[in-house]
XYZ file of N, CA and C in Angstrom:
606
model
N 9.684 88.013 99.354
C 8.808 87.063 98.667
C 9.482 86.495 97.414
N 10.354 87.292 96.884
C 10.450 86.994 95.558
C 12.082 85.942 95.922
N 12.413 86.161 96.918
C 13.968 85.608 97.458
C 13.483 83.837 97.604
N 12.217 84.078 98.274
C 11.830 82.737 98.900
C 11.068 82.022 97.822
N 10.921 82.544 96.728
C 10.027 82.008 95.289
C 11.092 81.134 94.822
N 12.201 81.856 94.969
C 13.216 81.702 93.722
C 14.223 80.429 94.618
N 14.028 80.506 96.042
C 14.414 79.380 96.826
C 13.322 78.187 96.561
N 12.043 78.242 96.229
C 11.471 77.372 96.038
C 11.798 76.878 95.154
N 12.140 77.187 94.292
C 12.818 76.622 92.419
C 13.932 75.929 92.667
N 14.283 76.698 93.876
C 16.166 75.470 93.821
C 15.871 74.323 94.633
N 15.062 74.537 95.421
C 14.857 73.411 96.040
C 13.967 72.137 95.031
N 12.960 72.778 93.853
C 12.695 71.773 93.333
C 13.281 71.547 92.438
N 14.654 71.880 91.573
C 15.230 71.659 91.252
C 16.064 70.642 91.792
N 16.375 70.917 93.324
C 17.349 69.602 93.453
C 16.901 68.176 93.986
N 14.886 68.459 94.246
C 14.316 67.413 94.024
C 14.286 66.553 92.622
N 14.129 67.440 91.364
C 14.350 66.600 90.211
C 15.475 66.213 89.943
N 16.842 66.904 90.580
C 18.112 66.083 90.122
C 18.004 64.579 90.920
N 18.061 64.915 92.024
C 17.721 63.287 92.544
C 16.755 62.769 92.389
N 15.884 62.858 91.772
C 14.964 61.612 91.033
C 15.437 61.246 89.859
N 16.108 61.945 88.984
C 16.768 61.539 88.143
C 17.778 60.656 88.000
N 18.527 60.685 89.234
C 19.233 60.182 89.430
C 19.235 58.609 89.899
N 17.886 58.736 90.737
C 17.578 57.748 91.181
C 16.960 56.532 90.064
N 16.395 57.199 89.173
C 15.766 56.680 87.948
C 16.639 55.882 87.602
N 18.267 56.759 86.984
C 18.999 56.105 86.303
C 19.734 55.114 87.064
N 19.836 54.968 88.046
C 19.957 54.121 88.939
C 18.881 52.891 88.740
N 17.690 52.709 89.305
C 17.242 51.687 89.087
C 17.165 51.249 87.438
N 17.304 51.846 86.280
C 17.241 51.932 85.072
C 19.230 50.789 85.258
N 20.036 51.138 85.293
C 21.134 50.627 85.458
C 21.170 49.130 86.019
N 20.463 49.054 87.144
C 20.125 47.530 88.116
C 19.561 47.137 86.788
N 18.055 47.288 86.641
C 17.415 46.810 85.586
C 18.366 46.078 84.623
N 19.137 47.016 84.041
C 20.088 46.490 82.967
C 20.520 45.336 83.304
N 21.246 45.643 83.907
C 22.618 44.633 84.774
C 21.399 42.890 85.348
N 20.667 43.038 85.761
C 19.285 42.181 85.883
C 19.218 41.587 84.963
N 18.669 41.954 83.898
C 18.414 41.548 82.580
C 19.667 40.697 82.168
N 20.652 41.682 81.938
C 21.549 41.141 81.483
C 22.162 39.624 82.138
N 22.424 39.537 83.249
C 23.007 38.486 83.826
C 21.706 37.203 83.842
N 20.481 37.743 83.756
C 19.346 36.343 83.497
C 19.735 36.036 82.258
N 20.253 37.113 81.144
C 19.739 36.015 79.661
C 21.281 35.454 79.688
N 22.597 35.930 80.641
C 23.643 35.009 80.382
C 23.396 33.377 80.828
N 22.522 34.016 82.321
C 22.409 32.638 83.218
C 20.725 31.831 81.727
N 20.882 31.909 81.477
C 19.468 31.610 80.667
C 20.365 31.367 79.417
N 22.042 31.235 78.830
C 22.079 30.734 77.696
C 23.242 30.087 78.148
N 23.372 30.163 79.571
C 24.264 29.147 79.831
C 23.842 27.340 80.017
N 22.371 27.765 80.926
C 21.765 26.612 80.884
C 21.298 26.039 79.791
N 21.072 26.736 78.666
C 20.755 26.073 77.611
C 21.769 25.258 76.653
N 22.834 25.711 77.223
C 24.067 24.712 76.065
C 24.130 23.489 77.331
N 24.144 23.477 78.619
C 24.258 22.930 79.630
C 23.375 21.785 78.882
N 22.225 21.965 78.744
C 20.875 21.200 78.340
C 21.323 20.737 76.971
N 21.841 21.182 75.808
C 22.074 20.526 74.902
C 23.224 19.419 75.214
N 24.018 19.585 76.023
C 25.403 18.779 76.430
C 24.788 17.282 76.753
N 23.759 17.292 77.500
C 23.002 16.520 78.442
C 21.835 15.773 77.256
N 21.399 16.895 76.261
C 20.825 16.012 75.703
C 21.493 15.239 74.269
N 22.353 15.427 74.533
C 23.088 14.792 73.014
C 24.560 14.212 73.342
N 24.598 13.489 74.539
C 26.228 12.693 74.905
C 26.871 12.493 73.681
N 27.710 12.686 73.353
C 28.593 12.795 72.361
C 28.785 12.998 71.366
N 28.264 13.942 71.143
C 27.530 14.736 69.570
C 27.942 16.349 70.044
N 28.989 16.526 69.530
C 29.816 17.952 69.364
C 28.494 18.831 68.724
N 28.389 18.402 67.521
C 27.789 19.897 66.609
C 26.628 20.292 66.918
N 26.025 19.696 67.627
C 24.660 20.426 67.897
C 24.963 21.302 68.976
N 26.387 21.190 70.229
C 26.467 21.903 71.201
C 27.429 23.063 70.442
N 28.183 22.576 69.994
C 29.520 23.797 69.485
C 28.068 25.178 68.170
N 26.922 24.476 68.197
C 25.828 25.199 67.454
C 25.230 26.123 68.079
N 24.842 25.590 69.292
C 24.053 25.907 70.663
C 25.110 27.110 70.907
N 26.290 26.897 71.138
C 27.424 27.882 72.153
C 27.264 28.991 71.241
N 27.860 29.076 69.956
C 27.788 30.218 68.875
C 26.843 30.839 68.494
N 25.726 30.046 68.733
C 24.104 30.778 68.697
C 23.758 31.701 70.128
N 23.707 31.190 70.968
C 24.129 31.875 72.490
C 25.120 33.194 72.612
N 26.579 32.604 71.621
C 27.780 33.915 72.199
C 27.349 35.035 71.045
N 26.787 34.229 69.983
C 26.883 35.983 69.140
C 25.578 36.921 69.379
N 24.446 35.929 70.098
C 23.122 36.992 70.174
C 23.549 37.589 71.129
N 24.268 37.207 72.541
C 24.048 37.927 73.792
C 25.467 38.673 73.837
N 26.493 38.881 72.887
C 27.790 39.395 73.198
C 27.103 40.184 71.832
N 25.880 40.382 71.168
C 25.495 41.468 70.540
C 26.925 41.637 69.100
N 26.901 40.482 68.078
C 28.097 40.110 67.147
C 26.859 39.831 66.069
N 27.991 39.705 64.805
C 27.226 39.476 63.885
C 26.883 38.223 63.346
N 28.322 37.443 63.427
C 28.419 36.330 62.964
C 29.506 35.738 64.212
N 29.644 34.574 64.128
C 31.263 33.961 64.551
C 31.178 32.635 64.068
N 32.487 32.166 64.670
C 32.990 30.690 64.267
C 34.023 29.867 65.444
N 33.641 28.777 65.641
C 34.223 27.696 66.499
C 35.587 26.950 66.022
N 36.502 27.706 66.169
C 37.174 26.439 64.974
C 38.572 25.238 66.533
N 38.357 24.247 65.936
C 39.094 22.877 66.542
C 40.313 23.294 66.236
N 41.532 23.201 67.077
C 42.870 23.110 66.727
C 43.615 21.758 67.055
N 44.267 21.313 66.064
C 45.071 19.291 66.289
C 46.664 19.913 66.527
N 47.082 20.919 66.935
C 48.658 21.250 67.163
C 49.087 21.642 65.924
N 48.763 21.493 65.248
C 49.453 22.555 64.095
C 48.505 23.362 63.101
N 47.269 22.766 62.672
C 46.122 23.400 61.742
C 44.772 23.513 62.681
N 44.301 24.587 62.409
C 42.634 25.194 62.920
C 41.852 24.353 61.826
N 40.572 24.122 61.975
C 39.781 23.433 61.329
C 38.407 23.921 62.098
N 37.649 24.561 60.675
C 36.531 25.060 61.185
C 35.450 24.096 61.779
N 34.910 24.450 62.602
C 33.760 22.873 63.904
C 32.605 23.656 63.161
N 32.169 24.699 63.263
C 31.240 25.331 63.421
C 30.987 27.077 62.927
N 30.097 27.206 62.561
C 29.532 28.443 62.300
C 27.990 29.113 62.900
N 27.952 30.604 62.763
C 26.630 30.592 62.800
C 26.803 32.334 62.503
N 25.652 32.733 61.885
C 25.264 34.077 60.807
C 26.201 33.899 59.828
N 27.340 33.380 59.433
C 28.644 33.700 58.993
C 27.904 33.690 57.353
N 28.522 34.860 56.918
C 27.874 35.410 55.675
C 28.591 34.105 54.114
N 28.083 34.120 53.480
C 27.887 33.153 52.763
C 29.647 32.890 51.860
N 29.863 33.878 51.235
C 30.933 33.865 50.457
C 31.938 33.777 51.774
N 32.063 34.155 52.837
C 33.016 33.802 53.930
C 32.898 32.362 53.989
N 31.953 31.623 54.714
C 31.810 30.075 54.555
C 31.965 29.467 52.980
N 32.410 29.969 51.807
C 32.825 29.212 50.564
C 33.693 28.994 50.955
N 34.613 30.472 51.252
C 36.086 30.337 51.270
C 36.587 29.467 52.371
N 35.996 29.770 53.449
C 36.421 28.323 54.664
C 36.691 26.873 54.354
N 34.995 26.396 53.634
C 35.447 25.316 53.403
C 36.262 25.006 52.406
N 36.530 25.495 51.129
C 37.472 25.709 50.180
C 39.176 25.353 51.014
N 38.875 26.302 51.991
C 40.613 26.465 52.400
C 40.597 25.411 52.994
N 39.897 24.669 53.669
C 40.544 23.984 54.798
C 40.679 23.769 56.062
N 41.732 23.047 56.243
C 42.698 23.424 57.534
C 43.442 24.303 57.288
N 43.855 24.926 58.171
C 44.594 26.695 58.303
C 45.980 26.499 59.075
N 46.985 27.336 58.971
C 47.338 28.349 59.552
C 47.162 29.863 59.653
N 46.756 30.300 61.013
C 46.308 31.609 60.390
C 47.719 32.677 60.418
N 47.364 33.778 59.468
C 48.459 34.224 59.392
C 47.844 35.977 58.753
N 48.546 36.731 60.389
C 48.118 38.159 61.014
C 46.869 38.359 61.396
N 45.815 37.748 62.445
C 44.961 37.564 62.856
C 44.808 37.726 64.176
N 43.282 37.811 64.656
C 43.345 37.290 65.911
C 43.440 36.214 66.403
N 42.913 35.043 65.422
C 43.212 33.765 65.945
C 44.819 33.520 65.617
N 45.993 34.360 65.172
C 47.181 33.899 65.325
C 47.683 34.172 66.448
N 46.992 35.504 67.029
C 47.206 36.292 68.688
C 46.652 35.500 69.234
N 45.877 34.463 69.005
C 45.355 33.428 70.614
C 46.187 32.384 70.206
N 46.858 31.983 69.288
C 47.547 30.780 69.211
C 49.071 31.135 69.829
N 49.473 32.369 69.402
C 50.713 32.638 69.572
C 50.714 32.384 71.566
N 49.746 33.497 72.197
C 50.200 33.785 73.046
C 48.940 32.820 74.321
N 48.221 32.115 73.395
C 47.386 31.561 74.482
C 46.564 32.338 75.513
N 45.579 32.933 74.693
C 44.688 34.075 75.628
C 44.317 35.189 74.825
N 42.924 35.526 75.692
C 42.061 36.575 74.919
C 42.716 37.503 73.677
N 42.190 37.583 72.682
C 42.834 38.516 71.691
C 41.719 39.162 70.648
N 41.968 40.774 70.393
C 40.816 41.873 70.480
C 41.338 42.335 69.119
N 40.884 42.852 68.501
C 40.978 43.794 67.011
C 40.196 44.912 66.994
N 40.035 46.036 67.397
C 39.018 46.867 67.373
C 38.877 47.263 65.955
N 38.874 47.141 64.433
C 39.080 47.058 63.705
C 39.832 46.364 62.511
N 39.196 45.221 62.464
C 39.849 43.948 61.215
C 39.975 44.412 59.972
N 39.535 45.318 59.481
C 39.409 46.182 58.353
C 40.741 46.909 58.017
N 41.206 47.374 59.195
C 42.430 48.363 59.222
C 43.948 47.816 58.676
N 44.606 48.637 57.771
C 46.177 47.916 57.978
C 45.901 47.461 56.139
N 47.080 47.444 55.278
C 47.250 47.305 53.893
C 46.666 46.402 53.623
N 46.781 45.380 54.377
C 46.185 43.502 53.920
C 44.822 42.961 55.016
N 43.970 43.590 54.442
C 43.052 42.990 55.271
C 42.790 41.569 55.357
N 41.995 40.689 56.000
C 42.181 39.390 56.020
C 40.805 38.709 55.057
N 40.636 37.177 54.979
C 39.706 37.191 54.391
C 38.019 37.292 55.381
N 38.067 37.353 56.362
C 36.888 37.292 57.178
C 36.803 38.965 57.197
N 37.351 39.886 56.761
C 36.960 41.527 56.535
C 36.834 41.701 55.097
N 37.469 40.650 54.422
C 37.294 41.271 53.172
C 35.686 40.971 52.279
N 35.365 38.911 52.760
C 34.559 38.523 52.430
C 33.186 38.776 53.615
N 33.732 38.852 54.663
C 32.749 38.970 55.519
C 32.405 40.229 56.247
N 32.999 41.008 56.036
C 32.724 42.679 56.396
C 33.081 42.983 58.096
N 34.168 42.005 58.699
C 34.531 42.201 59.971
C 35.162 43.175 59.956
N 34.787 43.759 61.276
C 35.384 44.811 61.816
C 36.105 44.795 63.353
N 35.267 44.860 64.252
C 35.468 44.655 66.051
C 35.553 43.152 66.391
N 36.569 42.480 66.534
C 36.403 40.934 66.697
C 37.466 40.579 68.100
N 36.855 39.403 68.520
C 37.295 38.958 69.975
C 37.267 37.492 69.265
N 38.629 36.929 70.303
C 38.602 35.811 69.666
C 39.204 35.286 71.264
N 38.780 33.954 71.824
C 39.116 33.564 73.095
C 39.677 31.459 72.773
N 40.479 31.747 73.579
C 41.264 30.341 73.391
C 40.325 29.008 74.226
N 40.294 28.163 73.608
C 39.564 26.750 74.531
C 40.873 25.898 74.789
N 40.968 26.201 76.183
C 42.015 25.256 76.707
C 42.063 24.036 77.692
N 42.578 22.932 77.221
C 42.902 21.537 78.203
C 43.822 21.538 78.794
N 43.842 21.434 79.883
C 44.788 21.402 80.830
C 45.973 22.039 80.655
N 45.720 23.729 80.034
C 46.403 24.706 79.456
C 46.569 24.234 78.224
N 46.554 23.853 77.597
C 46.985 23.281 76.033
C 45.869 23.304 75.342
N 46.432 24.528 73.887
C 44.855 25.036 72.796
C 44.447 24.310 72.350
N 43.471 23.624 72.273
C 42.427 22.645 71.474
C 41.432 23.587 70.460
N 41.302 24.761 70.470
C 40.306 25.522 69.849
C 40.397 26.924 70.332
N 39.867 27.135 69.291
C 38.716 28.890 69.668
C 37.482 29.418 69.510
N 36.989 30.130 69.974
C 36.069 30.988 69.474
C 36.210 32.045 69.043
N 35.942 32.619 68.220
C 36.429 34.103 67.313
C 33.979 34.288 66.973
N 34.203 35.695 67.547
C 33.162 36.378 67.459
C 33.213 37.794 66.582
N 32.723 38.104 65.560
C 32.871 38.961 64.776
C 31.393 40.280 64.709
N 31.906 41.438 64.986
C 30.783 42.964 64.539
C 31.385 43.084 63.149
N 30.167 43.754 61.606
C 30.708 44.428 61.050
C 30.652 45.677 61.374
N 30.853 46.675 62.668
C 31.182 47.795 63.138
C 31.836 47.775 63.647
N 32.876 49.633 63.956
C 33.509 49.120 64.551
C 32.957 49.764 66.237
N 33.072 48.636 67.389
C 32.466 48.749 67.809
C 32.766 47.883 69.452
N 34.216 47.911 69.756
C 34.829 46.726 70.474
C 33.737 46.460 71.736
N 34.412 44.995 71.667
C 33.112 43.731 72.797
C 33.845 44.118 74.048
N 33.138 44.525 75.231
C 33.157 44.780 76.288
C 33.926 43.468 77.373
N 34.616 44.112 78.637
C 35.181 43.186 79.329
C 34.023 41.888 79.930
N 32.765 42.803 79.549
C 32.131 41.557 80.431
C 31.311 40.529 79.340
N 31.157 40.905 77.911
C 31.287 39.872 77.282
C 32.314 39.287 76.418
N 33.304 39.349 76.663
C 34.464 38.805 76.588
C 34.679 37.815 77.698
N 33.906 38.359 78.902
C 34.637 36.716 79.746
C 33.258 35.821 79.879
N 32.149 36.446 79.049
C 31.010 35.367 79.040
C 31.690 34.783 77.970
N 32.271 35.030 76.838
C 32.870 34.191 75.564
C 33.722 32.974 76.498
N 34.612 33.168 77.280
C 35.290 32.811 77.670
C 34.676 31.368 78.335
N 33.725 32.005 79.049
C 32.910 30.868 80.026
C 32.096 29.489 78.925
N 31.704 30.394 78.176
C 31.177 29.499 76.211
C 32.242 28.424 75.975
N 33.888 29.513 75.785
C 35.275 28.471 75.439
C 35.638 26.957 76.343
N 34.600 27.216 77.717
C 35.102 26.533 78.876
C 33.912 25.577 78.577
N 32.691 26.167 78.334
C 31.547 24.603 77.681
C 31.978 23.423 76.734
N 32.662 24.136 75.936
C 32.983 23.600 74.770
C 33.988 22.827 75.111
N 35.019 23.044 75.612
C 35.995 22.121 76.555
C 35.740 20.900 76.991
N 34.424 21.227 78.026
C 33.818 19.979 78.619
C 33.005 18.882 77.735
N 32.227 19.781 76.560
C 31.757 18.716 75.882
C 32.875 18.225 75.206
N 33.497 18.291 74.839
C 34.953 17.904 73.945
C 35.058 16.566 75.078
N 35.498 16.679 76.139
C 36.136 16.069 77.089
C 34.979 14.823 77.141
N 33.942 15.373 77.209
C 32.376 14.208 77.587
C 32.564 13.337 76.167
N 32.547 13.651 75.328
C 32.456 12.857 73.982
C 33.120 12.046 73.452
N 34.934 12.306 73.987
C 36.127 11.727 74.437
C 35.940 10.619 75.136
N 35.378 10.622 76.211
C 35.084 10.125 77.522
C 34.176 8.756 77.145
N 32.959 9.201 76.668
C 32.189 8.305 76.108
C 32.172 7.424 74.462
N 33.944 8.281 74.101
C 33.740 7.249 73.081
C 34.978 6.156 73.438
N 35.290 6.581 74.375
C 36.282 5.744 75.159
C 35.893 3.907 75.735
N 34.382 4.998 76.296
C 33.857 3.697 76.961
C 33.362 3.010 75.725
């Protein structure tokens, strides 16, 4: 009796491991669900600003950075235009206050020991799991408290026209799969570039 008690326990024991399991399972879909509606849900929405504003950059390059830093879970970031030799900031959004003095103060840029010098140098994704780290921090860690930053190249017909640089003040590195939603953002921004071109052509 007491053999077959104690068999009853294992057996409901390995009924609760697989419900558990199963839980975290549909708990996981769920995620992954969620997640891919609010990408598909902030993709269409810059889609919709593109459409509603033909040739008017800043309200979309507004739209994209409002979109990449809520759903890639960032604090702040910035859009900046590249003409072949200087970055020039397009756009902002959270970007903490004394960081945006110093931006517009500076200018046009070269950047120099960055991630946006790793997307210029080498043309493609470039990661910092800590901006903070290293004797000379930069001014977006010093004034702006970056830490974990991704920064992704906007390219024409392979050739850099821009970036996006997305900033955590933790440290806290951005995952492969929002890193290539940034990416897909870099590729909006492209097209409106191209549409605005296009139509100031005509």
């Amino acid at each position: 009796k007491q053999i077959a008690l104690v068999s009853t326990f294992a057996d409901q024991a390995v009924i609760a491991i697989e419900n558990a399991r199963l839980l975290n399972e549909l708990r996981q879909r769920t995620d992954d669900l969620t997640e891919s509606l609010e990408q598909q849900t902030a993709t269409s929405e810059v889609l919709h600003v593109i459409s509603s504003f033909p040739g008017e950059l800043q309200p979309v390059f507004n739209a994209l950075l409002e979109n990449a830093t809520r759903i890639c879970d960032a604090r702040f970031g910035t859009l900046f235009r590249y003409d072949g030799e200087f970055f020039h900031r397009a756009a902002g959004c959270g970007t903490p206050p004394k960081l945006v003095d110093f931006q517009k103060q500076r200018g046009p840029f070269r950047p120099q020991g960055s991630v946006l010098r790793n997307v210029l140098r080498q043309i493609m994704v470039a990661t910092a799991a800590d901006g903070s780290a290293g004797p000379s921090p930069g001014p977006t860690a010093m004034l702006g408290g970056a830490r974990s930053v991704v920064g992704v190249p906007m390219l024409k017909d392979d050739e850099l026209i821009g970036a996006i640089v997305i900033y955590r003040q933790e440290v806290r590195p951005f995952t492969d799969k929002q890193t290539a939603l940034l990416q897909n953002f870099a590729a909006q921004a492209v097209i409106a570039i191209e549409n605005a071109r296009l139509l100031n052509e005509l």
